[in-house]
Amino acid sequence: MAHPVSYEATTETFDSLVLEPRDELVVVDFWGPGCPNCDVYAAAEPGLLSELEGAPMRVVKVNAYEHEALATRFGLHGIPTFLLFLNGERLGKMSQYYGKPYWLGVIRDHLPKAPAPASAS
């Protein structure tokens, strides 16, 4: 299986990329050009995603400067900010990038759980 796919969202495409139910975790990365902490995460992203190979998730990137209405819609006050969604429901928020172990831990904690196997009767 490939690692999770990263998409670019606009104000027009956000709802279809993030809020439509898919049984996968959606990590929304609000970033902006010239943001040093955004650049740190962007450099780490390929390695992070390779560690999550096969995970039921996607990353959706939103340029908060170009799509300010989305940042306002979700009450963001700084970037980078990561919002976590599952089947259209907002599960959590991470502000800043605190390094690989923290980021992977939060993501793994929010990944959809596989259904329990049916018991044999």
Tab-separated table of C-alpha atoms in Angstrom:
chain	number	residue	atom	x	y	z
A	1	MET	CA	0.000	0.000	0.000
A	2	ALA	CA	1.117	3.540	-0.668
A	3	HIS	CA	1.529	6.162	1.997
A	4	PRO	CA	-1.296	8.652	2.571
A	5	VAL	CA	-1.947	11.085	-0.241
A	6	SER	CA	-1.613	14.834	0.160
A	7	TYR	CA	-4.100	17.189	-1.515
A	8	GLU	CA	-4.258	20.974	-1.936
A	9	ALA	CA	-7.619	22.426	-0.917
A	10	THR	CA	-9.250	25.703	-1.791
A	11	THR	CA	-12.312	27.344	-0.307
A	12	GLU	CA	-14.316	25.698	-3.090
A	13	THR	CA	-12.917	22.165	-2.680
A	14	PHE	CA	-12.469	22.001	1.099
A	15	ASP	CA	-15.815	20.441	2.022
A	16	SER	CA	-15.548	17.679	-0.584
A	17	LEU	CA	-11.934	16.851	0.348
A	18	VAL	CA	-12.373	17.034	4.122
A	19	LEU	CA	-15.964	16.739	5.281
A	20	GLU	CA	-17.418	14.020	3.061
A	21	PRO	CA	-17.443	10.675	4.942
A	22	ARG	CA	-14.721	8.275	3.795
A	23	ASP	CA	-13.811	6.204	6.878
A	24	GLU	CA	-10.360	7.751	6.822
A	25	LEU	CA	-8.678	10.306	9.031
A	26	VAL	CA	-8.230	13.659	7.334
A	27	VAL	CA	-5.380	15.829	8.602
A	28	VAL	CA	-5.826	19.404	7.427
A	29	ASP	CA	-2.541	21.326	7.347
A	30	PHE	CA	-3.136	25.079	7.455
A	31	TRP	CA	0.164	26.622	6.349
A	32	GLY	CA	1.514	29.752	4.686
A	33	PRO	CA	4.499	30.764	2.585
A	34	GLY	CA	7.277	32.361	4.592
A	35	CYS	CA	6.196	30.604	7.809
A	36	PRO	CA	9.364	29.025	9.300
A	37	ASN	CA	7.473	26.405	11.349
A	38	CYS	CA	5.413	25.493	8.275
A	39	ASP	CA	8.674	24.913	6.396
A	40	VAL	CA	9.928	22.602	9.180
A	41	TYR	CA	6.804	20.458	8.893
A	42	ALA	CA	6.887	20.514	5.075
A	43	ALA	CA	10.441	19.159	5.142
A	44	ALA	CA	9.421	16.401	7.585
A	45	GLU	CA	6.154	15.470	5.833
A	46	PRO	CA	7.497	12.873	3.352
A	47	GLY	CA	9.183	10.916	6.158
A	48	LEU	CA	6.124	11.162	8.390
A	49	LEU	CA	3.813	9.921	5.667
A	50	SER	CA	6.121	7.029	4.833
A	51	GLU	CA	5.835	5.905	8.489
A	52	LEU	CA	2.055	5.864	8.079
A	53	GLU	CA	2.097	3.676	4.985
A	54	GLY	CA	-1.221	1.923	4.542
A	55	ALA	CA	-2.978	4.056	7.159
A	56	PRO	CA	-6.565	5.049	6.344
A	57	MET	CA	-5.822	8.758	6.113
A	58	ARG	CA	-5.179	11.705	3.844
A	59	VAL	CA	-3.471	15.059	4.308
A	60	VAL	CA	-5.188	18.147	2.943
A	61	LYS	CA	-3.078	21.288	2.743
A	62	VAL	CA	-4.655	24.750	2.887
A	63	ASN	CA	-2.713	27.932	2.236
A	64	ALA	CA	-4.169	30.019	5.074
A	65	TYR	CA	-3.149	33.294	3.392
A	66	GLU	CA	-4.865	32.506	0.096
A	67	HIS	CA	-7.919	30.930	1.759
A	68	GLU	CA	-8.332	33.138	4.797
A	69	ALA	CA	-12.075	32.402	4.931
A	70	LEU	CA	-11.274	28.778	5.831
A	71	ALA	CA	-8.876	29.797	8.593
A	72	THR	CA	-11.552	32.131	9.954
A	73	ARG	CA	-14.239	29.448	9.623
A	74	PHE	CA	-12.273	27.196	11.967
A	75	GLY	CA	-11.147	29.951	14.356
A	76	LEU	CA	-7.439	29.637	13.646
A	77	HIS	CA	-5.079	32.181	15.171
A	78	GLY	CA	-1.732	30.950	13.878
A	79	ILE	CA	0.005	28.581	11.515
A	80	PRO	CA	0.885	25.856	11.156
A	81	THR	CA	-2.298	24.422	12.590
A	82	PHE	CA	-3.469	20.877	11.944
A	83	LEU	CA	-7.146	19.928	12.253
A	84	LEU	CA	-8.186	16.281	12.433
A	85	PHE	CA	-11.468	15.083	10.914
A	86	LEU	CA	-13.111	11.688	10.605
A	87	ASN	CA	-16.285	11.299	8.542
A	88	GLY	CA	-16.865	15.047	8.622
A	89	GLU	CA	-16.531	15.345	12.402
A	90	ARG	CA	-13.731	17.475	13.835
A	91	LEU	CA	-11.761	15.345	16.296
A	92	GLY	CA	-8.911	17.561	17.323
A	93	LYS	CA	-6.398	20.278	16.667
A	94	MET	CA	-2.631	20.516	16.822
A	95	SER	CA	-0.977	23.917	16.744
A	96	GLN	CA	2.608	24.033	15.566
A	97	TYR	CA	4.756	21.046	14.689
A	98	TYR	CA	6.252	19.485	17.818
A	99	GLY	CA	8.357	16.860	16.114
A	100	LYS	CA	7.943	13.425	14.658
A	101	PRO	CA	7.139	11.321	17.784
A	102	TYR	CA	4.417	13.704	18.981
A	103	TRP	CA	2.864	14.151	15.536
A	104	LEU	CA	2.833	10.420	14.778
A	105	GLY	CA	1.384	9.647	18.211
A	106	VAL	CA	-1.513	12.070	17.792
A	107	ILE	CA	-2.247	10.812	14.276
A	108	ARG	CA	-2.146	7.151	15.305
A	109	ASP	CA	-4.431	7.864	18.276
A	110	HIS	CA	-7.059	9.280	15.911
A	111	LEU	CA	-6.886	6.773	13.062
A	112	PRO	CA	-10.144	4.870	12.535
A	113	LYS	CA	-10.107	1.543	14.307
A	114	ALA	CA	-10.620	-1.622	12.303
A	115	PRO	CA	-13.950	-3.282	13.074
A	116	ALA	CA	-13.733	-6.128	15.549
A	117	PRO	CA	-13.902	-9.564	13.913
A	118	ALA	CA	-17.282	-11.251	14.103
A	119	SER	CA	-17.337	-13.936	16.756
A	120	ALA	CA	-17.778	-17.497	15.619
A	121	SER	CA	-20.976	-19.000	16.987
